[in-house]
PDB file of C-alpha atoms in Angstrom:
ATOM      1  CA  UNK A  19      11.167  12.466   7.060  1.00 60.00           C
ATOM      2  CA  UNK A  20      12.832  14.464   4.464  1.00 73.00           C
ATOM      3  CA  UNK A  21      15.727  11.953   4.595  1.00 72.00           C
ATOM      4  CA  UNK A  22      13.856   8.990   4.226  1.00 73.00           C
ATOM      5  CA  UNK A  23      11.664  10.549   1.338  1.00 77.00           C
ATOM      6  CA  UNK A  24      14.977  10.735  -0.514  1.00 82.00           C
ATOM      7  CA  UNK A  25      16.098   7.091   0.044  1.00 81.00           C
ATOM      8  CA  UNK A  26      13.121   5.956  -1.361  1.00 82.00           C
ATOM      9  CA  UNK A  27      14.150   7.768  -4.150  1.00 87.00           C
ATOM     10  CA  UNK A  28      17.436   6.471  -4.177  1.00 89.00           C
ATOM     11  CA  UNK A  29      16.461   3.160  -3.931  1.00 86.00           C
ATOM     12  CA  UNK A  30      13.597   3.699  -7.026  1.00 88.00           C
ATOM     13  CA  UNK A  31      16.746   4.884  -8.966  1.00 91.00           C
ATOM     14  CA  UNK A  32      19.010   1.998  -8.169  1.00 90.00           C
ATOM     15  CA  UNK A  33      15.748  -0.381  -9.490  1.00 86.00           C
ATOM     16  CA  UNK A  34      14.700   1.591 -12.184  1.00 89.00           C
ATOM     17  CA  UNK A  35      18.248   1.370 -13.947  1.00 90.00           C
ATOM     18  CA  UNK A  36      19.690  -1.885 -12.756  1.00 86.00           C
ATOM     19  CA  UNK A  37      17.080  -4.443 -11.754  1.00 82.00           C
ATOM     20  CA  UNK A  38      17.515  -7.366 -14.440  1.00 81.00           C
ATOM     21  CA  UNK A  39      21.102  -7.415 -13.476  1.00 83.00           C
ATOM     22  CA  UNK A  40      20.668  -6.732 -10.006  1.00 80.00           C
ATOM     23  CA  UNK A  41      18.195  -9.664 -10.018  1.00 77.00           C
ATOM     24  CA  UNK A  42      20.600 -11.934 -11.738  1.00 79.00           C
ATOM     25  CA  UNK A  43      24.104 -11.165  -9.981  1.00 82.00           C
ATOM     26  CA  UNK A  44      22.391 -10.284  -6.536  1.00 84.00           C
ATOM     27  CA  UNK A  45      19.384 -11.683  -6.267  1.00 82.00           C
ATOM     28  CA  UNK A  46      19.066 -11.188  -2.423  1.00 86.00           C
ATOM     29  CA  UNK A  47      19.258  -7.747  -3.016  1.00 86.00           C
ATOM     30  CA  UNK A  48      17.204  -7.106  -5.843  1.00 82.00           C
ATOM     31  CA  UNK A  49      14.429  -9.018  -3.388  1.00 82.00           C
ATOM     32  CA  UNK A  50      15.276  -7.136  -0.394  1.00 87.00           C
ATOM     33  CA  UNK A  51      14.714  -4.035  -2.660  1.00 85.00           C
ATOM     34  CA  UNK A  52      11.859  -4.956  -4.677  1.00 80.00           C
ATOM     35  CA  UNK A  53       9.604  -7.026  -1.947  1.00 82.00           C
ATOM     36  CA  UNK A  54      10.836  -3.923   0.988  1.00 84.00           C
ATOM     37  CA  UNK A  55       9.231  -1.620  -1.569  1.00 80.00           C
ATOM     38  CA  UNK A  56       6.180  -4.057  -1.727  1.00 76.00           C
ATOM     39  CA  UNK A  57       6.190  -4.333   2.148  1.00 80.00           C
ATOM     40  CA  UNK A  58       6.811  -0.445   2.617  1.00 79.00           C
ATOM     41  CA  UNK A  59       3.093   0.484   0.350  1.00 73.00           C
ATOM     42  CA  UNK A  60       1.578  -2.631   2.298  1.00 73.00           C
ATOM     43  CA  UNK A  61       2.712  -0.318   5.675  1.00 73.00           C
ATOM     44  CA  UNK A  62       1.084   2.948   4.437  1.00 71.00           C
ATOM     45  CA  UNK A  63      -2.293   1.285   3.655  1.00 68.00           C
ATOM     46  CA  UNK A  64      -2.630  -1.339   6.326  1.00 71.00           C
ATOM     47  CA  UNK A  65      -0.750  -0.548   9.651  1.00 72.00           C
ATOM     48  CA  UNK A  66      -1.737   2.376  11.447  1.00 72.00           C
ATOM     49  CA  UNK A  67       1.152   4.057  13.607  1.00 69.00           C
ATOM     50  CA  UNK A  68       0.824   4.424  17.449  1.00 74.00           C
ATOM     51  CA  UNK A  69       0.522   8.139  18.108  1.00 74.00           C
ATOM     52  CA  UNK A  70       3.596   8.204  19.825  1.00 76.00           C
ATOM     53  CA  UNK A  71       5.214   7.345  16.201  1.00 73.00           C
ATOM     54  CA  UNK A  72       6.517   9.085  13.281  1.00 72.00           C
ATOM     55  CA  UNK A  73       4.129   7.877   9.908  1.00 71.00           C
ATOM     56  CA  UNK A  74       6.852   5.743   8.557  1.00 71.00           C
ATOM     57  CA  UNK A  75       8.102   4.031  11.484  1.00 78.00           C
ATOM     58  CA  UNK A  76       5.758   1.113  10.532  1.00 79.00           C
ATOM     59  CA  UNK A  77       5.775   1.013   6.760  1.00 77.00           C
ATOM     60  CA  UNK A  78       9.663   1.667   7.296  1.00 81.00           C
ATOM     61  CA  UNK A  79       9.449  -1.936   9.894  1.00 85.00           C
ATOM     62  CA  UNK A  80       6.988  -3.439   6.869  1.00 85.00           C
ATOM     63  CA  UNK A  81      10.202  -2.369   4.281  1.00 86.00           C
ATOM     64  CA  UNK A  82      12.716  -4.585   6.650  1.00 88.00           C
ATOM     65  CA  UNK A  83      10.109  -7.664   7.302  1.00 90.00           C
ATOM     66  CA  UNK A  84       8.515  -8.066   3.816  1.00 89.00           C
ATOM     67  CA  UNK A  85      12.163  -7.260   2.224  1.00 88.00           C
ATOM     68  CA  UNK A  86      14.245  -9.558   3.678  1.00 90.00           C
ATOM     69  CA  UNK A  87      11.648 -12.348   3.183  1.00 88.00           C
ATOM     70  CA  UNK A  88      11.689 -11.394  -0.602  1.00 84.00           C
ATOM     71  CA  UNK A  89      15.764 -11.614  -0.396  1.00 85.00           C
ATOM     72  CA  UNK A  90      16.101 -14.812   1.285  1.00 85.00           C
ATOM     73  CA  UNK A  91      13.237 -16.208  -2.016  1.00 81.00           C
ATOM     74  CA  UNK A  92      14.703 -14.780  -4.333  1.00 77.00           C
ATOM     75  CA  UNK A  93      18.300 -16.073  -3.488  1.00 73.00           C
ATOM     76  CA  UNK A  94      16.834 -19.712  -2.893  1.00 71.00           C
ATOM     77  CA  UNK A  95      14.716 -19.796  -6.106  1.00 71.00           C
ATOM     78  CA  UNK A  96      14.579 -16.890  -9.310  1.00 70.00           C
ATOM     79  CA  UNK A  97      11.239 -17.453 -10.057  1.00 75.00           C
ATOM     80  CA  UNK A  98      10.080 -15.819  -7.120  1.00 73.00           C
ATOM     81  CA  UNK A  99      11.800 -12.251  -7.799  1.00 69.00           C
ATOM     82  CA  UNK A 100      10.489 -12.656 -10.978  1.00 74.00           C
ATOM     83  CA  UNK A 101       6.725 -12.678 -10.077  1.00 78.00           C
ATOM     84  CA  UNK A 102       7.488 -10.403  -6.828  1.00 74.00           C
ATOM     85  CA  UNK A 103       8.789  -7.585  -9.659  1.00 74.00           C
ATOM     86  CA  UNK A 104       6.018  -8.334 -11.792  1.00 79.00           C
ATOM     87  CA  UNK A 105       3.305  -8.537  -8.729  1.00 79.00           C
ATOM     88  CA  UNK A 106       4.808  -5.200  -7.907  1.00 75.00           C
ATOM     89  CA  UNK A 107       4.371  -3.508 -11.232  1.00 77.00           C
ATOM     90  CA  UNK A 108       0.994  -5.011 -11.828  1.00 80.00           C
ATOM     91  CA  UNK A 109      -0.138  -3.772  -8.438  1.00 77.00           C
ATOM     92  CA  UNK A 110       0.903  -0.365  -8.947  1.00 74.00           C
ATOM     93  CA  UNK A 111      -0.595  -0.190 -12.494  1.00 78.00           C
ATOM     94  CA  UNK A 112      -3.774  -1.609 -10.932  1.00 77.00           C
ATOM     95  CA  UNK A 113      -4.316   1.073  -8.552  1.00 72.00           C
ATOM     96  CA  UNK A 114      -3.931   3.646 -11.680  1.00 71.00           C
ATOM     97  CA  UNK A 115      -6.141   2.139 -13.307  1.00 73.00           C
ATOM     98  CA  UNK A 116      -8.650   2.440 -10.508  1.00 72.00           C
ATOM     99  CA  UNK A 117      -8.260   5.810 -10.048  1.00 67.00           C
ATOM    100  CA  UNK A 118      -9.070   6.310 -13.285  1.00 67.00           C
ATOM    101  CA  UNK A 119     -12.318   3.938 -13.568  1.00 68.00           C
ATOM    102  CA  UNK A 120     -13.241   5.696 -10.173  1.00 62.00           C
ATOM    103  CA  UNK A 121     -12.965   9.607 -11.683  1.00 56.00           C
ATOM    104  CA  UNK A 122     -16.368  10.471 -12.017  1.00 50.00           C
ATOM    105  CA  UNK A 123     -15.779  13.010 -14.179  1.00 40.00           C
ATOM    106  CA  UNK A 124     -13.680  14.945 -11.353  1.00 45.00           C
ATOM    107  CA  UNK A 125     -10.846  15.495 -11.886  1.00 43.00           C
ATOM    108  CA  UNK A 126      -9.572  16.977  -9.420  1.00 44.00           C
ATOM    109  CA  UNK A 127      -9.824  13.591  -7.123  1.00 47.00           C
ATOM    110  CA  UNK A 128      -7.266  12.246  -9.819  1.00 45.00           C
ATOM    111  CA  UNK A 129      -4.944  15.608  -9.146  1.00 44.00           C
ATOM    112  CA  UNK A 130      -5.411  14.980  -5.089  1.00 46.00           C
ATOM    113  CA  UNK A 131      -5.362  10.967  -4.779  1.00 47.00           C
ATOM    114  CA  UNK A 132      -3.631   9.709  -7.949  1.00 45.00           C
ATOM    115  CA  UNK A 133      -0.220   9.602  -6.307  1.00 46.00           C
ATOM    116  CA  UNK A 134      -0.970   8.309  -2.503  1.00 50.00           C
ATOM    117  CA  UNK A 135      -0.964   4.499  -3.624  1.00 51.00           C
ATOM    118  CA  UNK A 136      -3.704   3.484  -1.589  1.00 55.00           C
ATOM    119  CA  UNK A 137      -6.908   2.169  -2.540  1.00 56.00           C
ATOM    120  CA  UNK A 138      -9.743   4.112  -1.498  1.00 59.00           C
ATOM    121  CA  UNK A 139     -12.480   1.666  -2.451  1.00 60.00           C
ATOM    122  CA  UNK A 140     -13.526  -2.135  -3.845  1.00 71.00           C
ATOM    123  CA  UNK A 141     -13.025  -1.321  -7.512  1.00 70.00           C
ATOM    124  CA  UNK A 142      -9.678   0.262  -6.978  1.00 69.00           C
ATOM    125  CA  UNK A 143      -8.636  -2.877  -4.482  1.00 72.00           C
ATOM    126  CA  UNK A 144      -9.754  -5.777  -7.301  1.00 75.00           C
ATOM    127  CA  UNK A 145      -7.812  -3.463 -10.144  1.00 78.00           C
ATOM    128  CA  UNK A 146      -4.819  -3.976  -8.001  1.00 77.00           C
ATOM    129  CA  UNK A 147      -5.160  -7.788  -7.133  1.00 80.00           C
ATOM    130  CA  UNK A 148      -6.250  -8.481 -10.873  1.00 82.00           C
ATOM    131  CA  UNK A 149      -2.874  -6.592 -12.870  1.00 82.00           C
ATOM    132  CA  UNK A 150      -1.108  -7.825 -10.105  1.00 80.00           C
ATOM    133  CA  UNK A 151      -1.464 -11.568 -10.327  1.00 82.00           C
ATOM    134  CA  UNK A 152      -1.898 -10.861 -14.435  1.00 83.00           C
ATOM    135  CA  UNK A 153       1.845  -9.453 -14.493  1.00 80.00           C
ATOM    136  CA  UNK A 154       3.626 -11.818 -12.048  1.00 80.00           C
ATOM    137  CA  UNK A 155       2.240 -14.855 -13.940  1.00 80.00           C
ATOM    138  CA  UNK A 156       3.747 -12.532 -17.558  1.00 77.00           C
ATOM    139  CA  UNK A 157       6.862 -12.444 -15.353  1.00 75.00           C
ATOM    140  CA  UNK A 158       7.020 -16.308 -15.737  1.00 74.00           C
ATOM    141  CA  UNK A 159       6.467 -17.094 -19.132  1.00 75.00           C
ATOM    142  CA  UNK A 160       8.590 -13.801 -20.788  1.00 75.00           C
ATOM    143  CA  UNK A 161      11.015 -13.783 -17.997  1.00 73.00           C
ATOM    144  CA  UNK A 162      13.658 -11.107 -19.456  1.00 77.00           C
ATOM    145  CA  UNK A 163      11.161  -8.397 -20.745  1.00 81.00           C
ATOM    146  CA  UNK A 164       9.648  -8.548 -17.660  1.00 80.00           C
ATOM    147  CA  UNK A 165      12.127  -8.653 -15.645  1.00 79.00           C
ATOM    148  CA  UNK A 166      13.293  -5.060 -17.077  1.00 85.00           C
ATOM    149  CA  UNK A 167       9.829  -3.812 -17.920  1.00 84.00           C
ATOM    150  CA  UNK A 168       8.495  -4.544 -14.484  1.00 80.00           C
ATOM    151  CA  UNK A 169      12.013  -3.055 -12.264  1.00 83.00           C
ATOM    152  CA  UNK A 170      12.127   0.040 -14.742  1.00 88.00           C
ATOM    153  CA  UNK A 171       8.764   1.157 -14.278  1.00 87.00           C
ATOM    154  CA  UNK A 172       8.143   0.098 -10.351  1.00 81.00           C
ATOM    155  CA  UNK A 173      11.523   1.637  -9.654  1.00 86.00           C
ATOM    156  CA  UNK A 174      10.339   4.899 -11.936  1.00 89.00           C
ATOM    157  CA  UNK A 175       7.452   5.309 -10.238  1.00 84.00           C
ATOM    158  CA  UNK A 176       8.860   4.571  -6.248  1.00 84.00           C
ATOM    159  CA  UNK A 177      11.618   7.436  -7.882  1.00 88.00           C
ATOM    160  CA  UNK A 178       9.427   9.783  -9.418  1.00 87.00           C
ATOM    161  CA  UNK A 179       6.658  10.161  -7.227  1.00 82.00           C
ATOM    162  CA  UNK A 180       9.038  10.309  -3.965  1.00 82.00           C
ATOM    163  CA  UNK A 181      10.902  13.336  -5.709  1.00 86.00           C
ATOM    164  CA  UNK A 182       7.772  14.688  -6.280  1.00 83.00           C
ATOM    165  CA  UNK A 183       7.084  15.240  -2.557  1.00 79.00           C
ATOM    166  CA  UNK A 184      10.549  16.017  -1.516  1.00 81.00           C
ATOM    167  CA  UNK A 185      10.129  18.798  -3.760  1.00 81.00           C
ATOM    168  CA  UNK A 186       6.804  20.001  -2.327  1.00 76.00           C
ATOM    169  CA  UNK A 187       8.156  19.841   1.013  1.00 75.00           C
ATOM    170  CA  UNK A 188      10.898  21.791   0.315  1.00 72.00           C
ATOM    171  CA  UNK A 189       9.629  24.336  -1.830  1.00 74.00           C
ATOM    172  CA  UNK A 190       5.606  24.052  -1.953  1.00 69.00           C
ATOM    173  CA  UNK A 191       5.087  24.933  -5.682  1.00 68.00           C
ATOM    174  CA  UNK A 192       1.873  23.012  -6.330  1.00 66.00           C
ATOM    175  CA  UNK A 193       3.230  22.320 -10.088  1.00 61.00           C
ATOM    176  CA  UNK A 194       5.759  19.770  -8.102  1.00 65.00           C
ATOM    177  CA  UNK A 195       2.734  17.440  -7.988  1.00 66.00           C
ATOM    178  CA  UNK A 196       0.912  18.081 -11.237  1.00 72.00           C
ATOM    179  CA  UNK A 197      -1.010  15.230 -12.405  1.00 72.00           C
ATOM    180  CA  UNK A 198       0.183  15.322 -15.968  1.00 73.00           C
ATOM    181  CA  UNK A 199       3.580  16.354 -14.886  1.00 80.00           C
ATOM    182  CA  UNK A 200       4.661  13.598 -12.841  1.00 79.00           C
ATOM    183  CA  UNK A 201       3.124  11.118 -15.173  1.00 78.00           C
ATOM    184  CA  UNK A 202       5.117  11.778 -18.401  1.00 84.00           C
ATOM    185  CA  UNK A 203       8.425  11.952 -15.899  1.00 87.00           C
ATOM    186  CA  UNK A 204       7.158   8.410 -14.496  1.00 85.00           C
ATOM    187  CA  UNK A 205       7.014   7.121 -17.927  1.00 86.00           C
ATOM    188  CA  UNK A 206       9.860   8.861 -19.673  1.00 92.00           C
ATOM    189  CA  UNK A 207      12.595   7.399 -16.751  1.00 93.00           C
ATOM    190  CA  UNK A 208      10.669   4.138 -16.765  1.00 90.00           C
ATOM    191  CA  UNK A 209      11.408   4.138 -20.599  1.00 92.00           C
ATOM    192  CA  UNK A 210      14.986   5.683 -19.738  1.00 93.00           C
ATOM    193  CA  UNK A 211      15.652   2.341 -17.314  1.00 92.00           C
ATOM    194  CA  UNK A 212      14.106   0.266 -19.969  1.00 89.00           C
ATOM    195  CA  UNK A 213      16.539   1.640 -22.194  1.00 90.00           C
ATOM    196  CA  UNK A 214      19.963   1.611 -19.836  1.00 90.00           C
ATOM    197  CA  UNK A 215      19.153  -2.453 -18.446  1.00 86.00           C
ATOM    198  CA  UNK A 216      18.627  -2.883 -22.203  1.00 85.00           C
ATOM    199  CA  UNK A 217      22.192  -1.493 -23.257  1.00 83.00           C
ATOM    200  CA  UNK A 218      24.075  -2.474 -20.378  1.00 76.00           C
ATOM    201  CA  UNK A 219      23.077  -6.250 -19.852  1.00 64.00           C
ATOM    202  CA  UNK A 220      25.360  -8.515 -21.363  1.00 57.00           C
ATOM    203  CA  UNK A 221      23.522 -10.730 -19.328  1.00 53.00           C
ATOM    204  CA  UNK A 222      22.363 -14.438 -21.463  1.00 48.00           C
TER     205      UNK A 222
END
C-alpha cells in the first residue's frame, strides 16, 4: 500500500508540472492520467472491496477503466481532456467547499475529513457536481489557463495529500496531516506547477 501511495504521488507530480504540454504532445496520456485519477476517487467512494481484497484493488481497477477511456477521448478529440481536467479540478474544489459549508463550527471534522475526498452528505455531493460542470465548461471557452490552472492544482492536490499519508504511515507525527499545513503546501506547488507549465511551454 505504501508503494502505491507513492505512485499516486508520482503521478500528481508528473500532472502538476507538465499537464498543458502533456495534454498537447500526448494527449492519450495526459487522459489516461487525468480521467485514471478521476476513476481512482470514483473507486474510493463508490465500489466497496470484497473482503478478500486489499482497499485499492478496486479504485486501483476504476484508475485502469475510467483512464484509458479518458486516453482513447482525449487522443480522438482535445476538447474532451480539456473539460475532463477542468471536471476534475472543479470536483475536487467542490468537495472543499462542502466541507467547509458543512463545519458547524467544528473544526475538528474539517482536521479529520477534509482530506478523504469523499462526500459525506447532499450538500457536499451538489458542491462537487456544481464546480465541477462550472470548471469543465471554463475549460472550453479559456482553454490554455485552464488547461494549466486545472492540471497544476488537481495534480497538487493528488501529490500533496498522498505525501501527506505516506508520511503518517511511516512516521505517525499527527502534524503530517495538519489541516492548515497541507493546505498552503497544496496551494504553494499548485502555484509552483502554474508557474513551471507557464515558463516551460513554448507551446502556441
Amino acid at each position: 500500500m505504501i508503494y502505491f501511495t507513492a505512485a499516486l504521488v508520482l503521478v500528481g507530480l508528473v500532472i502538476c508540472v507538465s499537464g498543458r504540454t502533456l495534454f498537447y504532445t500526448m494527449p492519450f496520456l495526459g487522459g489516461f492520467l487525468v480521467a485514471g485519477m478521476l476513476g481512482y476517487q470514483i473507486g474510493l467512494m463508490f465500489i466497496t472491496p470484497p473482503a478478500n481484497l486489499p482497499d485499492f484493488v478496486m479504485p486501483l481497477a476504476s484508475f485502469i477503466v475510467i483512464g484509458l477511456v479518458g486516453g482513447f477521448l482525449a487522443k480522438a478529440l482535445y476538447t474532451i481532456l480539456l473539460v475532463i481536467s477542468g471536471f476534475a479540478l472543479g470536483s475536487f474544489i467542490g468537495l472543499m467547499a462542502g466541507y467547509l459549508i458543512n463545519l458547524g463550527g467544528n473544526p475538528y471534522a474539517l482536521t479529520t475529513d477534509f482530506f478523504t475526498f469523499q462526500p459525506e452528505n447532499t450538500v457536499q455531493l451538489y458542491t462537487m457536481v456544481i464546480a465541477a460542470v462550472l470548471f469543465a465548461a471554463l475549460s472550453v471557452t479559456s482553454q490554455d489557463m485552464m488547461t494549466m490552472l486545472s492540471t497544476a492544482f488537481f495534480g497538487a492536490g493528488i501529490a500533496v495529500f498522498n505525501m501527506s499519508d505516506l508520511f503518517y504511515a511511516e512516521t505517525n507525527l499527527i502534524v503530517a496531516t495538519n489541516t492548515v499545513l497541507v493546505t498552503f503546501a497544496w496551494l504553494f506547488l499548485g502555484m509552483a506547477g502554474m508557474y513551471i507549465q507557464n515558463k516551460n511551454d513554448d507551446i502556441d
